């Protein structure tokens, strides 16, 4: 699931981005209100974490613009402003929750999960399925043929990417940018190692192997065609 963080304080923004990435989410960070609005409009995000005091457009203006354009993705305000009037204003504009700085990351993560759990069902499927493989986005659980598969946060993110785009061959460069948030370096084997571990957990012991390597191109998750 994709989360957009609009926060102009560098340490706070990076702290959030890293923490949410380690929790298995795809997290993008921008420090400017105008840029945040542009990304929210075009990035298909599941949640926006939005500071109030921002350069360019402030958080209230960003939220108001989103709602005026008909975008109903959840918004969590994160701000140092603790006045009741500020919280009421944000909620009246359509915010889903309001967290005051300083905060604990554990509380923020709990609120993120609650917001995503109650998001309208029509926005996006919360359970991805390919053959007998199932990935529950909200409970962060994976099962194959009804049996639970324990994955690390990175393995979960990797599998989510493969399942969202099942049947499509994904190059290593795309996997590196989407899951590891890095440019692909041909001298590193981090992707090969991760794919090997994921394949062992997902396919080992099952007659149908879903994760396949396409030589010279990348990886694909799909039900193999019978010959």
Coordinates of N, CA and C in Angstrom, one line a residue:
X1 N 0.8 -1.2 0.0 CA 0.0 0.0 0.0 C 0.9 1.2 0.0
X2 N 0.4 2.3 -0.7 CA 1.2 3.5 -0.9 C 0.8 4.6 0.1
X3 N 1.8 5.2 0.7 CA 1.5 6.3 1.7 C 2.3 7.5 1.2
X4 N 1.7 8.7 1.2 CA 2.4 9.9 0.9 C 2.6 10.7 2.1
X5 N 3.8 11.1 2.4 CA 4.1 12.0 3.6 C 4.4 13.4 3.1
X6 N 3.7 14.4 3.6 CA 4.0 15.8 3.2 C 4.4 16.5 4.5
X7 N 5.7 16.6 4.7 CA 6.3 17.1 5.9 C 7.6 17.9 5.6
X8 N 7.6 19.1 6.1 CA 8.8 20.0 5.7 C 9.9 19.9 6.7
X9 N 9.7 19.2 7.8 CA 10.8 19.1 8.8 C 11.6 17.8 8.4
X10 N 12.9 18.0 7.9 CA 13.6 16.9 7.3 C 13.7 15.6 8.3
X11 N 14.1 15.8 9.5 CA 14.3 14.7 10.4 C 12.9 13.9 10.6
X12 N 11.9 14.7 10.9 CA 10.6 14.1 11.1 C 10.1 13.3 9.8
X13 N 10.3 14.0 8.7 CA 9.9 13.3 7.4 C 10.6 12.0 7.1
X14 N 11.9 12.1 7.3 CA 12.7 10.9 7.0 C 12.4 9.8 8.1
X15 N 12.2 10.2 9.3 CA 11.8 9.2 10.4 C 10.6 8.5 10.0
X16 N 9.6 9.2 9.5 CA 8.3 8.6 9.1 C 8.5 7.7 7.9
X17 N 9.2 8.2 6.9 CA 9.4 7.5 5.7 C 10.1 6.1 5.9
X18 N 11.2 6.2 6.7 CA 11.9 5.0 7.0 C 11.1 4.0 7.9
X19 N 10.4 4.5 8.9 CA 9.6 3.7 9.7 C 8.4 3.0 9.0
X20 N 7.8 3.7 8.1 CA 6.7 3.1 7.4 C 7.2 2.2 6.3
X21 N 8.3 2.4 5.7 CA 9.0 1.5 4.8 C 9.3 0.2 5.5
X22 N 9.9 0.3 6.7 CA 10.2 -0.9 7.4 C 9.0 -1.7 7.9
X23 N 7.9 -1.0 8.0 CA 6.6 -1.7 8.3 C 5.9 -2.3 7.1
X24 N 6.6 -2.2 5.9 CA 6.1 -2.8 4.8 C 5.3 -2.0 3.8
X25 N 5.2 -0.7 4.0 CA 4.5 0.2 3.1 C 5.4 0.9 2.1
X26 N 4.9 1.3 1.0 CA 5.7 2.1 0.0 C 5.4 3.5 0.4
X27 N 6.4 4.2 0.9 CA 6.3 5.6 1.5 C 7.1 6.6 0.7
X28 N 6.4 7.6 0.2 CA 7.0 8.7 -0.5 C 7.0 10.0 0.4
X29 N 8.0 10.8 0.3 CA 8.2 12.0 1.1 C 8.4 13.2 0.3
X30 N 7.6 14.3 0.5 CA 7.8 15.6 -0.1 C 7.7 16.6 1.0
X31 N 8.5 17.7 0.9 CA 8.6 18.8 1.9 C 7.7 20.0 1.6
X32 N 7.0 20.0 0.5 CA 6.3 21.2 0.0 C 4.9 21.0 -0.3
X33 N 4.0 21.9 0.2 CA 2.6 21.7 0.0 C 2.1 21.5 -1.4
X34 N 2.7 22.4 -2.3 CA 2.3 22.3 -3.7 C 2.7 21.0 -4.4
X35 N 3.9 20.6 -4.1 CA 4.4 19.3 -4.6 C 3.5 18.2 -4.0
X36 N 3.2 18.3 -2.8 CA 2.4 17.2 -2.1 C 1.0 17.1 -2.8
X37 N 0.4 18.2 -3.1 CA -0.9 18.2 -3.8 C -0.8 17.5 -5.1
X38 N 0.3 17.9 -5.9 CA 0.5 17.3 -7.2 C 0.7 15.8 -7.1
X39 N 1.5 15.3 -6.2 CA 1.7 13.9 -6.0 C 0.4 13.2 -5.6
X40 N -0.3 13.8 -4.7 CA -1.6 13.2 -4.2 C -2.6 13.0 -5.3
X41 N -2.6 14.0 -6.2 CA -3.5 14.0 -7.3 C -3.2 12.9 -8.4
X42 N -1.9 12.6 -8.5 CA -1.5 11.7 -9.6 C -0.8 10.4 -9.2
X43 N -0.7 10.2 -7.8 CA 0.1 9.0 -7.4 C -0.7 7.8 -6.9
X44 N -2.0 7.9 -6.9 CA -2.8 6.7 -6.5 C -2.4 6.2 -5.1
X45 N -2.4 7.1 -4.1 CA -2.0 6.8 -2.7 C -3.2 6.3 -1.9
X46 N -2.9 5.4 -1.0 CA -3.9 4.8 -0.1 C -4.1 5.7 1.1
X47 N -3.1 6.5 1.4 CA -3.2 7.4 2.6 C -2.2 8.6 2.4
X48 N -2.6 9.8 2.9 CA -1.8 10.9 2.9 C -1.6 11.3 4.4
X49 N -0.3 11.4 4.8 CA 0.1 12.0 6.1 C 0.5 13.4 5.9
X50 N -0.2 14.4 6.5 CA -0.1 15.8 6.0 C 0.1 16.7 7.2
X51 N 1.3 17.4 7.1 CA 1.5 18.5 8.1 C 0.7 19.7 7.8
X52 N 0.3 20.5 8.8 CA -0.5 21.7 8.5 C 0.4 22.9 8.0
X53 N 1.5 23.1 8.8 CA 2.4 24.3 8.4 C 3.4 23.8 7.4
X54 N 3.1 24.2 6.1 CA 4.0 23.8 5.0 C 4.3 25.0 4.1
X55 N 5.5 25.0 3.4 CA 5.7 26.0 2.4 C 4.8 25.8 1.2
X56 N 4.5 26.9 0.5 CA 3.6 26.8 -0.6 C 2.2 26.7 0.0
X57 N 1.5 25.7 -0.4 CA 0.1 25.5 0.2 C 0.2 24.9 1.6
X58 N -0.6 25.3 2.5 CA -0.6 24.7 3.8 C -1.4 23.4 3.8
X59 N -1.4 22.7 4.9 CA -2.1 21.4 4.9 C -3.6 21.5 4.7
X60 N -4.2 22.5 5.2 CA -5.6 22.7 5.0 C -6.0 23.0 3.6
X61 N -5.1 23.8 2.9 CA -5.4 24.1 1.5 C -5.2 22.8 0.6
X62 N -4.2 22.0 1.0 CA -4.0 20.7 0.2 C -5.2 19.8 0.4
X63 N -5.7 19.7 1.6 CA -6.8 18.8 1.8 C -8.0 19.3 1.1
X64 N -8.3 20.6 1.2 CA -9.4 21.2 0.6 C -9.4 21.0 -0.9
X65 N -8.2 21.1 -1.5 CA -8.1 20.9 -3.0 C -8.4 19.5 -3.3
X66 N -7.9 18.6 -2.5 CA -8.2 17.2 -2.8 C -9.7 16.8 -2.8
X67 N -10.3 17.3 -1.7 CA -11.7 17.0 -1.6 C -12.6 17.7 -2.7
X68 N -12.2 18.9 -3.1 CA -12.9 19.6 -4.2 C -12.8 18.9 -5.5
X69 N -11.7 18.2 -5.7 CA -11.5 17.4 -6.9 C -12.1 16.0 -6.8
X70 N -12.7 15.7 -5.7 CA -13.4 14.4 -5.6 C -12.5 13.3 -5.1
X71 N -11.3 13.6 -4.7 CA -10.5 12.5 -4.2 C -10.8 12.3 -2.7
X72 N -11.0 11.1 -2.3 CA -11.5 10.7 -1.0 C -10.5 9.8 -0.3
X73 N -9.2 9.8 -0.7 CA -8.3 9.0 0.0 C -8.1 9.5 1.5
X74 N -7.9 8.6 2.4 CA -7.8 9.1 3.8 C -6.6 10.0 4.0
X75 N -6.8 11.0 5.0 CA -5.8 11.9 5.3 C -5.6 12.0 6.8
X76 N -4.4 11.8 7.3 CA -4.0 12.0 8.7 C -3.2 13.2 8.9
X77 N -3.7 14.2 9.6 CA -3.0 15.4 9.9 C -1.9 15.1 11.0
X78 N -0.7 15.6 10.8 CA 0.4 15.5 11.8 C 0.9 16.9 12.0
X79 N 0.8 17.4 13.2 CA 1.2 18.8 13.3 C 1.5 19.1 14.8
X80 N 2.2 20.3 15.0 CA 2.5 20.7 16.3 C 1.4 21.6 16.9
X81 N 0.3 21.9 16.1 CA -0.7 22.8 16.5 C -1.8 21.9 17.3
X82 N -2.0 22.3 18.6 CA -2.8 21.5 19.5 C -4.1 22.2 19.8
X83 N -4.4 23.3 19.2 CA -5.6 24.0 19.6 C -6.8 23.2 19.1
X84 N -7.9 23.2 19.9 CA -9.1 22.5 19.5 C -9.7 23.1 18.2
X85 N -9.6 24.4 18.0 CA -10.1 25.0 16.7 C -9.4 24.4 15.5
X86 N -8.1 24.2 15.6 CA -7.3 23.6 14.5 C -7.7 22.2 14.2
X87 N -7.9 21.4 15.2 CA -8.4 20.0 15.0 C -9.7 20.0 14.4
X88 N -10.6 20.8 14.9 CA -12.0 20.9 14.3 C -12.0 21.3 12.9
X89 N -11.1 22.3 12.5 CA -11.1 22.8 11.1 C -10.6 21.6 10.2
X90 N -9.6 20.9 10.6 CA -9.1 19.8 9.8 C -10.1 18.7 9.6
X91 N -10.8 18.4 10.7 CA -11.8 17.3 10.5 C -13.0 17.8 9.7
X92 N -13.4 19.1 9.8 CA -14.5 19.6 9.0 C -14.1 19.6 7.5
X93 N -12.8 19.8 7.2 CA -12.4 19.8 5.8 C -12.3 18.4 5.2
X94 N -12.4 17.4 6.1 CA -12.4 16.0 5.6 C -11.3 15.2 6.0
X95 N -10.5 15.6 7.0 CA -9.4 14.7 7.5 C -10.0 13.5 8.3
X96 N -9.3 12.4 8.3 CA -9.7 11.2 9.0 C -9.2 11.1 10.4
X97 N -8.1 11.8 10.7 CA -7.5 11.7 12.0 C -6.5 12.8 12.2
X98 N -6.1 13.1 13.5 CA -5.3 14.2 13.8 C -4.3 13.8 14.9
X99 N -3.0 13.8 14.6 CA -2.0 13.4 15.6 C -1.1 14.6 15.9
X100 N -0.9 14.9 17.2 CA -0.1 16.1 17.6 C 1.3 15.7 17.9
X101 N 2.3 16.5 17.4 CA 3.7 16.3 17.7 C 4.0 16.8 19.1
X102 N 4.9 16.2 19.8 CA 5.6 15.0 19.5 C 4.8 13.8 19.6
X103 N 5.1 12.7 18.9 CA 4.3 11.5 18.9 C 5.2 10.3 19.0
X104 N 4.6 9.2 19.3 CA 5.4 7.9 19.2 C 5.0 7.3 17.9
X105 N 6.0 6.7 17.3 CA 5.8 6.0 16.0 C 4.8 4.9 16.2
X106 N 4.8 4.2 17.3 CA 3.9 3.1 17.5 C 2.5 3.5 17.4
X107 N 2.2 4.7 18.0 CA 0.8 5.3 18.0 C 0.5 5.7 16.5
X108 N 1.4 6.3 15.8 CA 1.1 6.7 14.4 C 0.8 5.5 13.6
X109 N 1.7 4.4 13.7 CA 1.5 3.2 12.9 C 0.1 2.6 13.3
X110 N -0.3 2.6 14.5 CA -1.6 2.0 14.9 C -2.7 2.8 14.2
X111 N -2.6 4.1 14.2 CA -3.6 5.0 13.6 C -3.7 4.8 12.1
X112 N -2.5 4.6 11.5 CA -2.4 4.3 10.0 C -3.2 3.1 9.7
X113 N -2.9 2.0 10.5 CA -3.6 0.7 10.2 C -5.1 0.8 10.4
X114 N -5.5 1.6 11.5 CA -7.0 1.7 11.7 C -7.6 2.5 10.6
X115 N -7.0 3.5 10.1 CA -7.6 4.3 9.0 C -7.7 3.5 7.7
X116 N -6.6 2.7 7.4 CA -6.6 1.9 6.2 C -7.7 0.8 6.3
X117 N -7.9 0.3 7.5 CA -8.8 -0.8 7.7 C -10.2 -0.4 7.5
X118 N -10.5 0.9 7.8 CA -11.9 1.4 7.7 C -12.1 2.2 6.4
X119 N -11.1 2.2 5.5 CA -11.2 2.8 4.2 C -12.3 2.2 3.4
X120 N -13.0 3.0 2.6 CA -14.1 2.4 1.8 C -13.7 1.2 1.0
X121 N -14.5 0.2 1.0 CA -14.2 -1.0 0.3 C -14.1 -0.9 -1.2
X122 N -14.7 0.2 -1.8 CA -14.7 0.4 -3.2 C -13.4 1.0 -3.7
X123 N -12.5 1.4 -2.8 CA -11.3 2.1 -3.3 C -10.3 1.1 -3.9
X124 N -10.2 -0.1 -3.3 CA -9.2 -1.0 -3.8 C -9.4 -2.3 -3.0
X125 N -9.1 -3.5 -3.7 CA -9.2 -4.7 -3.0 C -8.1 -4.8 -1.9
X126 N -8.6 -5.3 -0.8 CA -7.7 -5.4 0.4 C -7.0 -6.7 0.5
X127 N -7.5 -7.7 -0.3 CA -6.9 -9.0 -0.4 C -6.5 -9.3 -1.8
X128 N -5.3 -9.6 -2.1 CA -4.8 -10.0 -3.4 C -4.7 -11.5 -3.5
X129 N -5.2 -12.1 -4.6 CA -5.1 -13.5 -4.8 C -4.6 -13.9 -6.2
X130 N -3.7 -14.8 -6.2 CA -3.2 -15.5 -7.5 C -3.2 -17.0 -7.2
X131 N -4.0 -17.7 -7.9 CA -4.2 -19.2 -7.7 C -4.5 -19.4 -6.2
X132 N -3.7 -20.2 -5.5 CA -4.0 -20.5 -4.1 C -3.2 -19.6 -3.2
X133 N -2.6 -18.6 -3.7 CA -1.8 -17.6 -2.9 C -2.6 -16.4 -2.6
X134 N -2.6 -16.1 -1.3 CA -3.5 -14.9 -0.8 C -2.6 -14.0 0.0
X135 N -2.8 -12.7 -0.2 CA -2.1 -11.7 0.5 C -3.1 -10.7 1.1
X136 N -3.2 -10.6 2.4 CA -4.1 -9.7 3.1 C -3.4 -8.4 3.5
X137 N -3.8 -7.3 2.8 CA -3.0 -6.0 3.0 C -3.2 -5.4 4.3
X138 N -4.4 -5.6 4.9 CA -4.7 -4.9 6.2 C -4.1 -5.7 7.4
X139 N -4.2 -7.0 7.4 CA -3.7 -7.8 8.4 C -2.2 -8.2 8.2
X140 N -1.7 -7.8 7.1 CA -0.3 -8.1 6.7 C 0.0 -9.6 6.8
X141 N -0.9 -10.4 6.2 CA -0.7 -11.8 6.3 C -0.7 -12.4 4.9
X142 N 0.0 -13.5 4.8 CA 0.1 -14.2 3.5 C -0.1 -15.7 3.8
X143 N -0.9 -16.3 2.9 CA -1.1 -17.8 3.0 C -1.1 -18.4 1.6
X144 N -0.6 -19.7 1.6 CA -0.6 -20.5 0.4 C -1.3 -21.8 0.6
X145 N -2.4 -22.0 -0.1 CA -3.2 -23.2 0.0 C -3.7 -23.3 1.5
X146 N -4.1 -22.1 2.0 CA -4.7 -22.1 3.4 C -3.7 -22.1 4.5
X147 N -2.4 -22.2 4.2 CA -1.4 -22.3 5.3 C -0.6 -21.0 5.3
X148 N -0.5 -20.4 6.5 CA 0.2 -19.1 6.7 C 1.6 -19.2 6.3
X149 N 2.1 -18.1 5.7 CA 3.5 -18.0 5.3 C 4.1 -16.7 6.0
X150 N 5.1 -16.9 6.8 CA 5.7 -15.8 7.5 C 6.7 -15.1 6.7
X151 N 6.6 -13.8 6.5 CA 7.5 -13.0 5.6 C 8.0 -11.8 6.4
X152 N 9.2 -11.4 6.1 CA 9.7 -10.1 6.6 C 9.0 -8.9 5.9
X153 N 9.2 -7.7 6.4 CA 8.5 -6.6 5.8 C 8.9 -6.4 4.3
X154 N 10.2 -6.5 4.0 CA 10.7 -6.4 2.7 C 10.1 -7.5 1.8
X155 N 10.1 -8.7 2.3 CA 9.5 -9.8 1.5 C 8.0 -9.6 1.2
X156 N 7.3 -9.1 2.2 CA 5.9 -8.7 2.0 C 5.7 -7.7 0.9
X157 N 6.6 -6.6 1.0 CA 6.5 -5.6 0.0 C 6.8 -6.1 -1.4
X158 N 7.8 -7.0 -1.5 CA 8.2 -7.6 -2.8 C 7.1 -8.5 -3.3
X159 N 6.5 -9.3 -2.5 CA 5.4 -10.1 -2.9 C 4.2 -9.3 -3.3
X160 N 3.9 -8.2 -2.6 CA 2.8 -7.4 -2.9 C 2.9 -6.8 -4.3
X161 N 4.2 -6.3 -4.6 CA 4.4 -5.7 -5.9 C 4.2 -6.8 -7.0
X162 N 4.7 -8.0 -6.8 CA 4.6 -9.1 -7.8 C 3.1 -9.4 -8.0
X163 N 2.3 -9.5 -6.9 CA 0.9 -9.9 -7.0 C 0.1 -8.8 -7.7
X164 N 0.4 -7.5 -7.3 CA -0.4 -6.4 -7.9 C -0.2 -6.4 -9.5
X165 N 1.0 -6.9 -9.9 CA 1.3 -6.8 -11.3 C 1.5 -8.2 -11.9
X166 N 0.7 -9.2 -11.3 CA 1.0 -10.6 -11.7 C 0.8 -10.7 -13.2
X167 N 1.6 -11.6 -13.8 CA 1.5 -11.8 -15.2 C 2.4 -10.9 -16.0
X168 N 3.0 -9.9 -15.3 CA 3.9 -8.9 -16.0 C 5.3 -9.1 -15.5
X169 N 6.2 -9.1 -16.5 CA 7.6 -9.3 -16.2 C 8.2 -8.0 -15.6
X170 N 8.7 -8.0 -14.4 CA 9.2 -6.8 -13.7 C 10.7 -6.8 -13.8
X171 N 11.3 -5.8 -14.4 CA 12.7 -5.7 -14.4 C 13.3 -5.4 -13.0
X172 N 14.6 -5.8 -12.9 CA 15.2 -5.6 -11.6 C 15.3 -4.1 -11.2
X173 N 15.4 -3.2 -12.1 CA 15.4 -1.8 -11.8 C 14.1 -1.3 -11.2
X174 N 13.0 -1.8 -11.7 CA 11.7 -1.4 -11.1 C 11.6 -2.0 -9.7
X175 N 11.9 -3.2 -9.5 CA 11.8 -3.8 -8.2 C 12.7 -3.1 -7.2
X176 N 13.9 -2.7 -7.6 CA 14.8 -2.0 -6.7 C 14.2 -0.7 -6.3
X177 N 13.6 0.1 -7.2 CA 13.1 1.4 -6.9 C 11.8 1.3 -6.1
X178 N 11.0 0.3 -6.4 CA 9.7 0.2 -5.7 C 9.8 -0.4 -4.3
X179 N 10.7 -1.4 -4.1 CA 10.7 -2.1 -2.8 C 11.9 -1.6 -2.0
X180 N 13.0 -1.3 -2.6 CA 14.2 -0.9 -1.8 C 14.4 0.6 -1.9
X181 N 13.7 1.3 -2.7 CA 13.8 2.8 -2.8 C 15.2 3.1 -3.2
X182 N 15.8 2.4 -4.2 CA 17.2 2.6 -4.6 C 17.3 2.4 -6.1
X183 N 18.3 3.0 -6.7 CA 18.7 2.8 -8.1 C 19.3 1.4 -8.2
X184 N 19.0 0.7 -9.3 CA 19.5 -0.6 -9.4 C 21.0 -0.6 -9.7
X185 N 21.8 -1.4 -9.0 CA 23.2 -1.5 -9.2 C 23.5 -2.9 -9.6
X186 N 24.0 -3.1 -10.8 CA 24.3 -4.4 -11.4 C 25.3 -5.2 -10.6
X187 N 26.1 -4.5 -9.7 CA 27.1 -5.2 -8.9 C 26.5 -5.8 -7.6
X188 N 25.3 -5.5 -7.3 CA 24.7 -6.1 -6.1 C 23.7 -7.2 -6.4
X189 N 23.7 -8.2 -5.5 CA 22.8 -9.3 -5.8 C 21.6 -9.3 -4.7
X190 N 21.3 -8.1 -4.2 CA 20.3 -8.1 -3.1 C 19.0 -8.6 -3.7
X191 N 18.6 -8.2 -4.9 CA 17.3 -8.6 -5.4 C 17.3 -10.1 -5.7
X192 N 18.4 -10.7 -6.2 CA 18.4 -12.1 -6.5 C 18.3 -12.9 -5.2
X193 N 19.0 -12.5 -4.1 CA 18.9 -13.1 -2.8 C 17.5 -13.1 -2.3
X194 N 16.9 -11.9 -2.3 CA 15.6 -11.7 -1.8 C 14.6 -12.6 -2.6
X195 N 14.7 -12.6 -3.9 CA 13.8 -13.4 -4.7 C 14.0 -14.9 -4.4
X196 N 15.2 -15.3 -4.2 CA 15.4 -16.7 -3.9 C 14.8 -17.1 -2.5
X197 N 14.9 -16.2 -1.5 CA 14.3 -16.5 -0.2 C 12.8 -16.5 -0.3
X198 N 12.2 -15.5 -1.1 CA 10.8 -15.4 -1.2 C 10.3 -16.7 -2.0
X199 N 11.0 -17.1 -3.0 CA 10.5 -18.3 -3.8 C 10.5 -19.5 -2.9
X200 N 11.5 -19.7 -2.0 CA 11.5 -20.8 -1.1 C 10.3 -20.8 -0.2
X201 N 9.9 -19.6 0.3 CA 8.8 -19.6 1.2 C 7.4 -19.7 0.5
X202 N 7.3 -19.2 -0.7 CA 6.1 -19.3 -1.4 C 5.9 -20.6 -2.2
X203 N 6.9 -21.0 -2.9 CA 6.8 -22.1 -3.8 C 7.2 -23.5 -3.3
X204 N 8.2 -23.5 -2.4 CA 8.7 -24.8 -1.9 C 7.6 -25.7 -1.3
X205 N 7.5 -26.9 -1.8 CA 6.5 -27.9 -1.4 C 5.2 -27.8 -2.1
X206 N 5.1 -26.9 -3.1 CA 3.9 -26.8 -3.9 C 4.2 -27.2 -5.3
X207 N 3.3 -28.0 -5.9 CA 3.5 -28.5 -7.3 C 3.5 -27.4 -8.3
X208 N 2.8 -26.3 -8.1 CA 2.7 -25.2 -9.0 C 3.7 -24.1 -8.5
X209 N 4.7 -23.7 -9.3 CA 5.6 -22.7 -8.9 C 5.2 -21.4 -9.5
X210 N 4.9 -20.4 -8.7 CA 4.3 -19.1 -9.1 C 5.3 -18.1 -9.5
X211 N 6.5 -18.1 -8.8 CA 7.5 -17.1 -9.0 C 8.5 -17.6 -10.0
X212 N 8.6 -16.9 -11.1 CA 9.5 -17.4 -12.2 C 10.5 -16.3 -12.6
X213 N 11.7 -16.8 -13.0 CA 12.7 -15.9 -13.5 C 12.7 -15.9 -15.0
X214 N 12.7 -14.7 -15.6 CA 12.7 -14.6 -17.0 C 14.1 -14.1 -17.4
X215 N 14.9 -14.9 -18.0 CA 16.3 -14.6 -18.2 C 16.5 -13.3 -19.0
X216 N 17.4 -12.5 -18.4 CA 17.7 -11.3 -19.1 C 16.7 -10.2 -19.0
X217 N 15.6 -10.5 -18.3 CA 14.5 -9.5 -18.2 C 14.1 -9.2 -16.8
X218 N 13.8 -10.2 -16.0 CA 13.4 -9.9 -14.6 C 12.7 -11.1 -14.0
X219 N 11.6 -10.7 -13.3 CA 10.8 -11.8 -12.6 C 9.3 -11.5 -12.8
X220 N 8.5 -12.6 -12.7 CA 7.1 -12.6 -12.9 C 6.5 -13.5 -11.9
X221 N 5.3 -13.1 -11.4 CA 4.5 -14.0 -10.6 C 3.2 -14.4 -11.4
X222 N 3.0 -15.6 -11.7 CA 1.9 -16.0 -12.5 C 1.8 -17.6 -12.5
X223 N 0.6 -18.1 -12.9 CA 0.4 -19.5 -13.0 C 1.0 -19.9 -14.3
X224 N 2.0 -20.8 -14.3 CA 2.6 -21.2 -15.5 C 1.7 -21.9 -16.5
X225 N 1.9 -21.6 -17.8 CA 1.0 -22.2 -18.8 C 1.4 -23.7 -19.0
X226 N 0.4 -24.5 -19.1 CA 0.6 -25.9 -19.4 C 1.1 -26.1 -20.8
X227 N 2.1 -27.0 -20.9 CA 2.7 -27.2 -22.3 C 2.0 -28.4 -22.9

